[in-house]
CSV table of C-alpha atoms in Angstrom, one decimal:
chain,number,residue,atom,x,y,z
A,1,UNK,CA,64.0,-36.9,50.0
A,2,UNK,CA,67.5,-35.6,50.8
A,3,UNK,CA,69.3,-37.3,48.0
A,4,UNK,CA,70.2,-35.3,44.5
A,5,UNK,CA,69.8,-38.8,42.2
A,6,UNK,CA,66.9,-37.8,39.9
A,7,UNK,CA,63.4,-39.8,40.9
A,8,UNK,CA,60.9,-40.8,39.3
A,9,UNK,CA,57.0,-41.5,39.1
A,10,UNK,CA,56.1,-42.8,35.5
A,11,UNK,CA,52.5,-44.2,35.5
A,12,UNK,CA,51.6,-47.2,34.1
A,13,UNK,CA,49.9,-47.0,30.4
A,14,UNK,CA,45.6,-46.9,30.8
A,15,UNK,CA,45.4,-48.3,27.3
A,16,UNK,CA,43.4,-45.5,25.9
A,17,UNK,CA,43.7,-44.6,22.4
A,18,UNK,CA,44.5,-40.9,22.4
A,19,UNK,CA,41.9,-38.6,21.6
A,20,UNK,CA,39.0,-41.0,22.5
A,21,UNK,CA,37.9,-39.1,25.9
A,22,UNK,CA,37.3,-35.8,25.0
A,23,UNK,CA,36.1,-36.3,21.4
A,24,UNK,CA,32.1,-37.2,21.8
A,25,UNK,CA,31.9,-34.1,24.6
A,26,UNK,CA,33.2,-32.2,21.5
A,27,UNK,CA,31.0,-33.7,18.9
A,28,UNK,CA,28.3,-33.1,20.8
A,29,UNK,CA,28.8,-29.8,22.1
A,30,UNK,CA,27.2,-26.7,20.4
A,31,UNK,CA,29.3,-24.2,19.1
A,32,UNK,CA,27.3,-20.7,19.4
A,33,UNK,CA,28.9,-18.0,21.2
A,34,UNK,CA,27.2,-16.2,24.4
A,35,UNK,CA,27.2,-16.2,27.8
A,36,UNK,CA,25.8,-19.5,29.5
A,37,UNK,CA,24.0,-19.3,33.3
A,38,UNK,CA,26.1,-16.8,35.5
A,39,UNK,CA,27.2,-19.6,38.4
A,40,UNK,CA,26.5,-23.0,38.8
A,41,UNK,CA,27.8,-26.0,41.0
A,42,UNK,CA,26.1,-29.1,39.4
A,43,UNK,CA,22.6,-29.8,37.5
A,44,UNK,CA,19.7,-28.3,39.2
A,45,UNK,CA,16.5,-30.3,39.6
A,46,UNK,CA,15.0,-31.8,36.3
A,47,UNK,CA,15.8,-28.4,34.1
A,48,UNK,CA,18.3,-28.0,31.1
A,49,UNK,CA,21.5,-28.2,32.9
A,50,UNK,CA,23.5,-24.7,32.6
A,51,UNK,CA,26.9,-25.9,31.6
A,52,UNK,CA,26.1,-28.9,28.6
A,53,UNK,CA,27.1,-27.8,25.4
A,54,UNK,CA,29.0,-24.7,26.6
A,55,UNK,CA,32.6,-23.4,25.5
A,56,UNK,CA,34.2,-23.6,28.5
A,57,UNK,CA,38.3,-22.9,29.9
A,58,UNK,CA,39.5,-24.5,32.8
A,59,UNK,CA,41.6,-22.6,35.3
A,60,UNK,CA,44.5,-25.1,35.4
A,61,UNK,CA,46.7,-26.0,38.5
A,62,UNK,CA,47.7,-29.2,36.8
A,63,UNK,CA,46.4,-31.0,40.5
A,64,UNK,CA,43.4,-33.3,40.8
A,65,UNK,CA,40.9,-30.7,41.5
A,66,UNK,CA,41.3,-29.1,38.6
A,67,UNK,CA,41.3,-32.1,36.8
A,68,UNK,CA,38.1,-33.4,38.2
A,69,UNK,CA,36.5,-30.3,37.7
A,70,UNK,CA,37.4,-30.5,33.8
A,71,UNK,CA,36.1,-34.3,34.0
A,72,UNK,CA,32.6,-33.5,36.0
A,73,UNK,CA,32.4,-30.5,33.5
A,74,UNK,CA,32.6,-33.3,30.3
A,75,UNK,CA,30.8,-35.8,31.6
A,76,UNK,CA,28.0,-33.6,31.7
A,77,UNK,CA,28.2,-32.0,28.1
A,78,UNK,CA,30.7,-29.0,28.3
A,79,UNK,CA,33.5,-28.5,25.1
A,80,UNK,CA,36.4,-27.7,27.1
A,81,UNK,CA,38.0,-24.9,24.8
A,82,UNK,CA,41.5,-24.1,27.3
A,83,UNK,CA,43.2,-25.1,30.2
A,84,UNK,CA,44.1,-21.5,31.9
A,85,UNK,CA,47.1,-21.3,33.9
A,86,UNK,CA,48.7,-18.5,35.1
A,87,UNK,CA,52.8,-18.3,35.6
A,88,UNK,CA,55.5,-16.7,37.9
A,89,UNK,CA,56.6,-13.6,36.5
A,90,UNK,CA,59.2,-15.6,34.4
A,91,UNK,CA,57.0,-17.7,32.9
A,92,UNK,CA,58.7,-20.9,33.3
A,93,UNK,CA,56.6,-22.2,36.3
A,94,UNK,CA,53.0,-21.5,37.4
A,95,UNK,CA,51.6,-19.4,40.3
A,96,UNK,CA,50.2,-21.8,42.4
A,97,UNK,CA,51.5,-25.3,42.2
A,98,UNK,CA,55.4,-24.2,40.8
A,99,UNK,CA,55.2,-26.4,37.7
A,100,UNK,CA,57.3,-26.7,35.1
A,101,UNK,CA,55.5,-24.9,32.2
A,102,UNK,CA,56.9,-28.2,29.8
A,103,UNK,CA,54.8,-30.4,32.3
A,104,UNK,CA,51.4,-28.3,32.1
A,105,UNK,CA,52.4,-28.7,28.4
A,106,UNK,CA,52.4,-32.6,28.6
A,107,UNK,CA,49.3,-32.7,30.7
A,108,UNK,CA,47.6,-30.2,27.9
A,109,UNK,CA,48.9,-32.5,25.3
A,110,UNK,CA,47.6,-35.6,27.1
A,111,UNK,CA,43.9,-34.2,27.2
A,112,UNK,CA,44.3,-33.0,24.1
A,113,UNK,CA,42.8,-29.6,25.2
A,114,UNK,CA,45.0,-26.2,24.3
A,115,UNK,CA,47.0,-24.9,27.3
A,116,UNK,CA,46.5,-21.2,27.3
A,117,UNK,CA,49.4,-19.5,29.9
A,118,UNK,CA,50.3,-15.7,31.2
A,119,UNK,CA,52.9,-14.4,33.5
A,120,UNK,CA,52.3,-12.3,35.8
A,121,UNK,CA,53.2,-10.9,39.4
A,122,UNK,CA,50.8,-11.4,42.2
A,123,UNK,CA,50.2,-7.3,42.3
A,124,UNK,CA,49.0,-7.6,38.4
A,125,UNK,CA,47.4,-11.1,38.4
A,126,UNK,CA,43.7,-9.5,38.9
A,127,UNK,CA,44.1,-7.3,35.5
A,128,UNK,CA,46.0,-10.3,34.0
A,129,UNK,CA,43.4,-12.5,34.3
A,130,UNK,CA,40.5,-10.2,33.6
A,131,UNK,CA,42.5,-9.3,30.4
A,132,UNK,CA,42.8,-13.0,29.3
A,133,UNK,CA,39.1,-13.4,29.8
A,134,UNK,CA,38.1,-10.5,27.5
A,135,UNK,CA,40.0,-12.6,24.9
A,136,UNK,CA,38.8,-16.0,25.5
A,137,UNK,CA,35.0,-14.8,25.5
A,138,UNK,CA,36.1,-12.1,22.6
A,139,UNK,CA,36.6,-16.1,20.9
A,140,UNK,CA,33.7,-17.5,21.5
A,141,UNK,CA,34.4,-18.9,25.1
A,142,UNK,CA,31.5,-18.4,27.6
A,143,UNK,CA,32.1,-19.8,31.1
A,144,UNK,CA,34.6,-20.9,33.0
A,145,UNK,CA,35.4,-24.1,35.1
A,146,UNK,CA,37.1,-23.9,38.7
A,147,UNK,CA,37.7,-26.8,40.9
A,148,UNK,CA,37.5,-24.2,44.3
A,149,UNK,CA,35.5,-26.6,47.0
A,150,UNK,CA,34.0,-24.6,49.8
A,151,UNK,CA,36.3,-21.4,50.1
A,152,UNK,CA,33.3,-18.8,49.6
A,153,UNK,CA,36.5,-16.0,48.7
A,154,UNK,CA,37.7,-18.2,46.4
A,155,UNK,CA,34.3,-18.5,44.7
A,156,UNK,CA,33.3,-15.1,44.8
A,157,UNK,CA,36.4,-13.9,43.5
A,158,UNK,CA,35.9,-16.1,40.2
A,159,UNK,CA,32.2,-15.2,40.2
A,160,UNK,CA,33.3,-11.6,40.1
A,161,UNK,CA,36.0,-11.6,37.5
A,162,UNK,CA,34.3,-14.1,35.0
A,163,UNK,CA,30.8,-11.7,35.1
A,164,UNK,CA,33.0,-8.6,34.7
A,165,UNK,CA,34.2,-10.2,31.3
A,166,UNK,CA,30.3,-11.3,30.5
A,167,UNK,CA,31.3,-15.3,31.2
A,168,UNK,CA,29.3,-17.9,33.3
A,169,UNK,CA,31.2,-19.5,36.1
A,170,UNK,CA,30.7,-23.1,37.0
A,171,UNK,CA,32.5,-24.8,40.4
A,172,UNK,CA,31.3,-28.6,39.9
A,173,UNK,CA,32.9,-29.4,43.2
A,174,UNK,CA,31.7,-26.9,45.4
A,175,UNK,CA,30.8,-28.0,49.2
A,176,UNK,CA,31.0,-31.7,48.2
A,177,UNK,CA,32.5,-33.9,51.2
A,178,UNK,CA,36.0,-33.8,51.0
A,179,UNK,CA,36.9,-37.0,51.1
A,180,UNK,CA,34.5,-38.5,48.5
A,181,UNK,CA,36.2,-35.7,46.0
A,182,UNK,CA,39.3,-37.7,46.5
A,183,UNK,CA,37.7,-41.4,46.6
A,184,UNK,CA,36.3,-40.2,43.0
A,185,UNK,CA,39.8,-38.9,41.6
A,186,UNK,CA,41.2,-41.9,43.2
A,187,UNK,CA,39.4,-44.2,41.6
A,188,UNK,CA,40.3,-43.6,38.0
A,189,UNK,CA,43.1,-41.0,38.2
A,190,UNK,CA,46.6,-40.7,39.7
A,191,UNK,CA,48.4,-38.0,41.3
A,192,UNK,CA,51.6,-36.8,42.9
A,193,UNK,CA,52.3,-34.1,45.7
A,194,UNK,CA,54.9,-31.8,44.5
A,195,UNK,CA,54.2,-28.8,47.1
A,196,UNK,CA,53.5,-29.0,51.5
A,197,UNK,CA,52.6,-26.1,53.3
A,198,UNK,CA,56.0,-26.3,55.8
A,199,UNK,CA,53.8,-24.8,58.3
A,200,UNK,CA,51.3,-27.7,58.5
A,201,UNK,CA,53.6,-30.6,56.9
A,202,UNK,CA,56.9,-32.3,56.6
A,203,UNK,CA,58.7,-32.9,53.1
A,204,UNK,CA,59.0,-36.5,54.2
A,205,UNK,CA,55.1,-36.2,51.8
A,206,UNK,CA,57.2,-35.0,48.4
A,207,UNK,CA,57.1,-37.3,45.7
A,208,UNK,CA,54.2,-39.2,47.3
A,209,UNK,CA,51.4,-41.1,45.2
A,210,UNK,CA,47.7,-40.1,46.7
A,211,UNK,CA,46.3,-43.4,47.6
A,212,UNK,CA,44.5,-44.3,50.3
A,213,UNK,CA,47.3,-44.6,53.1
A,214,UNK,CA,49.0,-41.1,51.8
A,215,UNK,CA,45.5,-39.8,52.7
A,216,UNK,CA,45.3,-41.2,56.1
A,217,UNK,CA,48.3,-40.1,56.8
A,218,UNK,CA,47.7,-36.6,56.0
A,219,UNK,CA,44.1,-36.5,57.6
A,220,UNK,CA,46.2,-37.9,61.0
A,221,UNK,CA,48.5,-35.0,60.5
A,222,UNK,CA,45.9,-32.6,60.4
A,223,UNK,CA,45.9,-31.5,56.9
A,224,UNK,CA,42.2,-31.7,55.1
A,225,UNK,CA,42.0,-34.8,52.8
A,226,UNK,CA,41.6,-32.6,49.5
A,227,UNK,CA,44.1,-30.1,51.1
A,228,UNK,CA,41.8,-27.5,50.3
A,229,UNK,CA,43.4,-25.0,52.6
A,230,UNK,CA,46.6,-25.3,51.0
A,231,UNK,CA,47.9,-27.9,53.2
A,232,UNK,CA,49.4,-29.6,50.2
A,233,UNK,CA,49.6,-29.5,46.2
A,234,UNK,CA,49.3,-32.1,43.4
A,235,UNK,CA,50.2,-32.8,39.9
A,236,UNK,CA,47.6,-35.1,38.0
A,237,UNK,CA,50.2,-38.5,35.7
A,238,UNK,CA,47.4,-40.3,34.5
A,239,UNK,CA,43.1,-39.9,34.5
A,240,UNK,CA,40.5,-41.2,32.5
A,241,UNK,CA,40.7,-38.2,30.4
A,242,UNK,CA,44.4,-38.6,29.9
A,243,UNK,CA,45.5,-40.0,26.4
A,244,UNK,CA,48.8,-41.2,27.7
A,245,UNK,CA,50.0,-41.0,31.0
A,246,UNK,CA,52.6,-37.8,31.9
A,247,UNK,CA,55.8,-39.2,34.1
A,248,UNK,CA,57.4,-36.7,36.4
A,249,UNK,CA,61.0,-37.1,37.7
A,250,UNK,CA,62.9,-34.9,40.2
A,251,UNK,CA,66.4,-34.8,41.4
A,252,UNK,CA,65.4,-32.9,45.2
A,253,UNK,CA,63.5,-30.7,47.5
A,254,UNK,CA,63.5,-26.8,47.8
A,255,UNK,CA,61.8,-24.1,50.0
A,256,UNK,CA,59.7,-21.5,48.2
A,257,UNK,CA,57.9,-19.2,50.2
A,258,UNK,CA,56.8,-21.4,53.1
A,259,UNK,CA,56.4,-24.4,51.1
A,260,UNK,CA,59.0,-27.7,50.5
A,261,UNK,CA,58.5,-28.1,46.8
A,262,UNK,CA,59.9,-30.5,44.8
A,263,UNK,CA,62.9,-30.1,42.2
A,264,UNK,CA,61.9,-30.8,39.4
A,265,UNK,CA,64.5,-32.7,36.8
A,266,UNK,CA,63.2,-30.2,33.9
A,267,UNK,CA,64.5,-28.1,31.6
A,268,UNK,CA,63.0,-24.4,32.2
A,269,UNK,CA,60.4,-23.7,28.9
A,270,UNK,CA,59.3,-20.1,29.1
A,271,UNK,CA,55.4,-19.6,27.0
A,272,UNK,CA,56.1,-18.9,23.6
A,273,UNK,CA,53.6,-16.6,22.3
A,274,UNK,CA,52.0,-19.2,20.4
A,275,UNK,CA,51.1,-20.9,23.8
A,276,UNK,CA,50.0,-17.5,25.5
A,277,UNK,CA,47.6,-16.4,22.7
């Protein structure tokens, strides 16, 4: 990973016609404003299930459990209205992963959803958040989609902020087995690592494809096999819900705050106002 000549990962095409994923989940979904059930993790016995038909946004990393979260979500009825991603302070790459906003933007045009962004510092990111809630519900949003797995913080942080701002708060993912979250991604979608905890991993797992060997090989190096605990970060090329498949080229490898992150071979885009609401 040590040489500056730009690199690539360009999926193959799936074949889909664009549009064709998400368009029956829309169809179908109502369109009434209100808040839907306050939490949920997946249907519940034989009863209405809490998230079909719903106005939902999607707090976006642009990695696969984010993406699967969106794709459980549709598959069982909800209109995904956003993808929610929050930037560094200035707003060319995102808090958590460090992606280039103009690849969240491909991934948002590839789904075909709206990609809804804010920058902000860690100090402020509570308030920014909240802020960007009140607006989304004020437009007929009511619940939001996480792809949080078994961090009980992490989920009662989001259960918190999205009740403040009268929203439900569905986690379709939550204390699944790890490993058959990734067999299902795997098994339709494609992903890249573009972030490693230095502390737990070497940069010799950049630029990677998740398959089932990267996954070993992490599990043998101790990481968790959804790297759950931050052990390592992903950018979804290609899914089933993906119109076209989203290619990602970088040119090295940087340190950011105890991570090796990739370089990516993009120019900077900061969120136009249009994009940020």
């Amino acid at each position: 990973m040590a040489s500056d000549a730009p690199r690539t990962s360009v999926p193959s095409a799936n074949g889909r016609s664009a549009g064709a994923s998400l368009a029956a989940p829309r169809a179908a979904a109502a369109s009434g404003a209100g808040p839907v059930a306050a939490s949920s993790a997946g249907p519940v016995g034989d009863g209405p299930d809490p998230i079909a038909g719903a106005r939902v946004f999607v707090s976006w990393s642009g990695g696969k459990d984010a993406y699967l979260a969106l794709q459980r979500a549709v598959r069982r009825g909800a209109e995904p209205a956003a993808l929610v991603c929050m930037l560094h302070e200035g707003g060319h790459v995102s808090r958590g992963h460090g992606l280039p906003l103009a690849l969240l933007q491909e991934q948002a045009a590839a789904l075909g959803v709206p990609l809804v962004t804010r920058a902000t510092t860690w100090e402020e990111y509570e308030a920014t958040f909240v802020s960007l809630l009140h607006e989304l519900c004020a437009q007929g949003v009511q619940a939001g989609v996480f792809g949080d797995i078994d961090l009980q913080a992490h989920r009662d942080w989001v259960e918190n902020v999205c009740e403040l701002c009268g929203l439900g708060s569905h986690l379709p993912l939550w204390q699944e087995p790890r490993r058959r979250l990734v067999d299902e991604f795997l098994a339709g979608g494609r992903a890249t690592i573009v972030a490693v905890d230095s502390s737990r991993l070497g940069a010799e797992f950049l630029g990677l494809e998740l398959d089932d060997g990267v996954i070993a090989r992490l599990e043998a190096a101790g990481a968790d096999a959804c790297g759950e605990e931050g052990e390592y970060h992903t950018m979804v090329t290609d899914a089933p819900l993906f119109a076209r498949a989203v290619a990602l080229a970088w040119d090295g490898v940087d340190e950011r705050d105890g991570h090796h992150v990739l370089r990516f071979a993009t120019t900077p885009t900061p969120a136009s106002p249009a994009e940020s609401l």
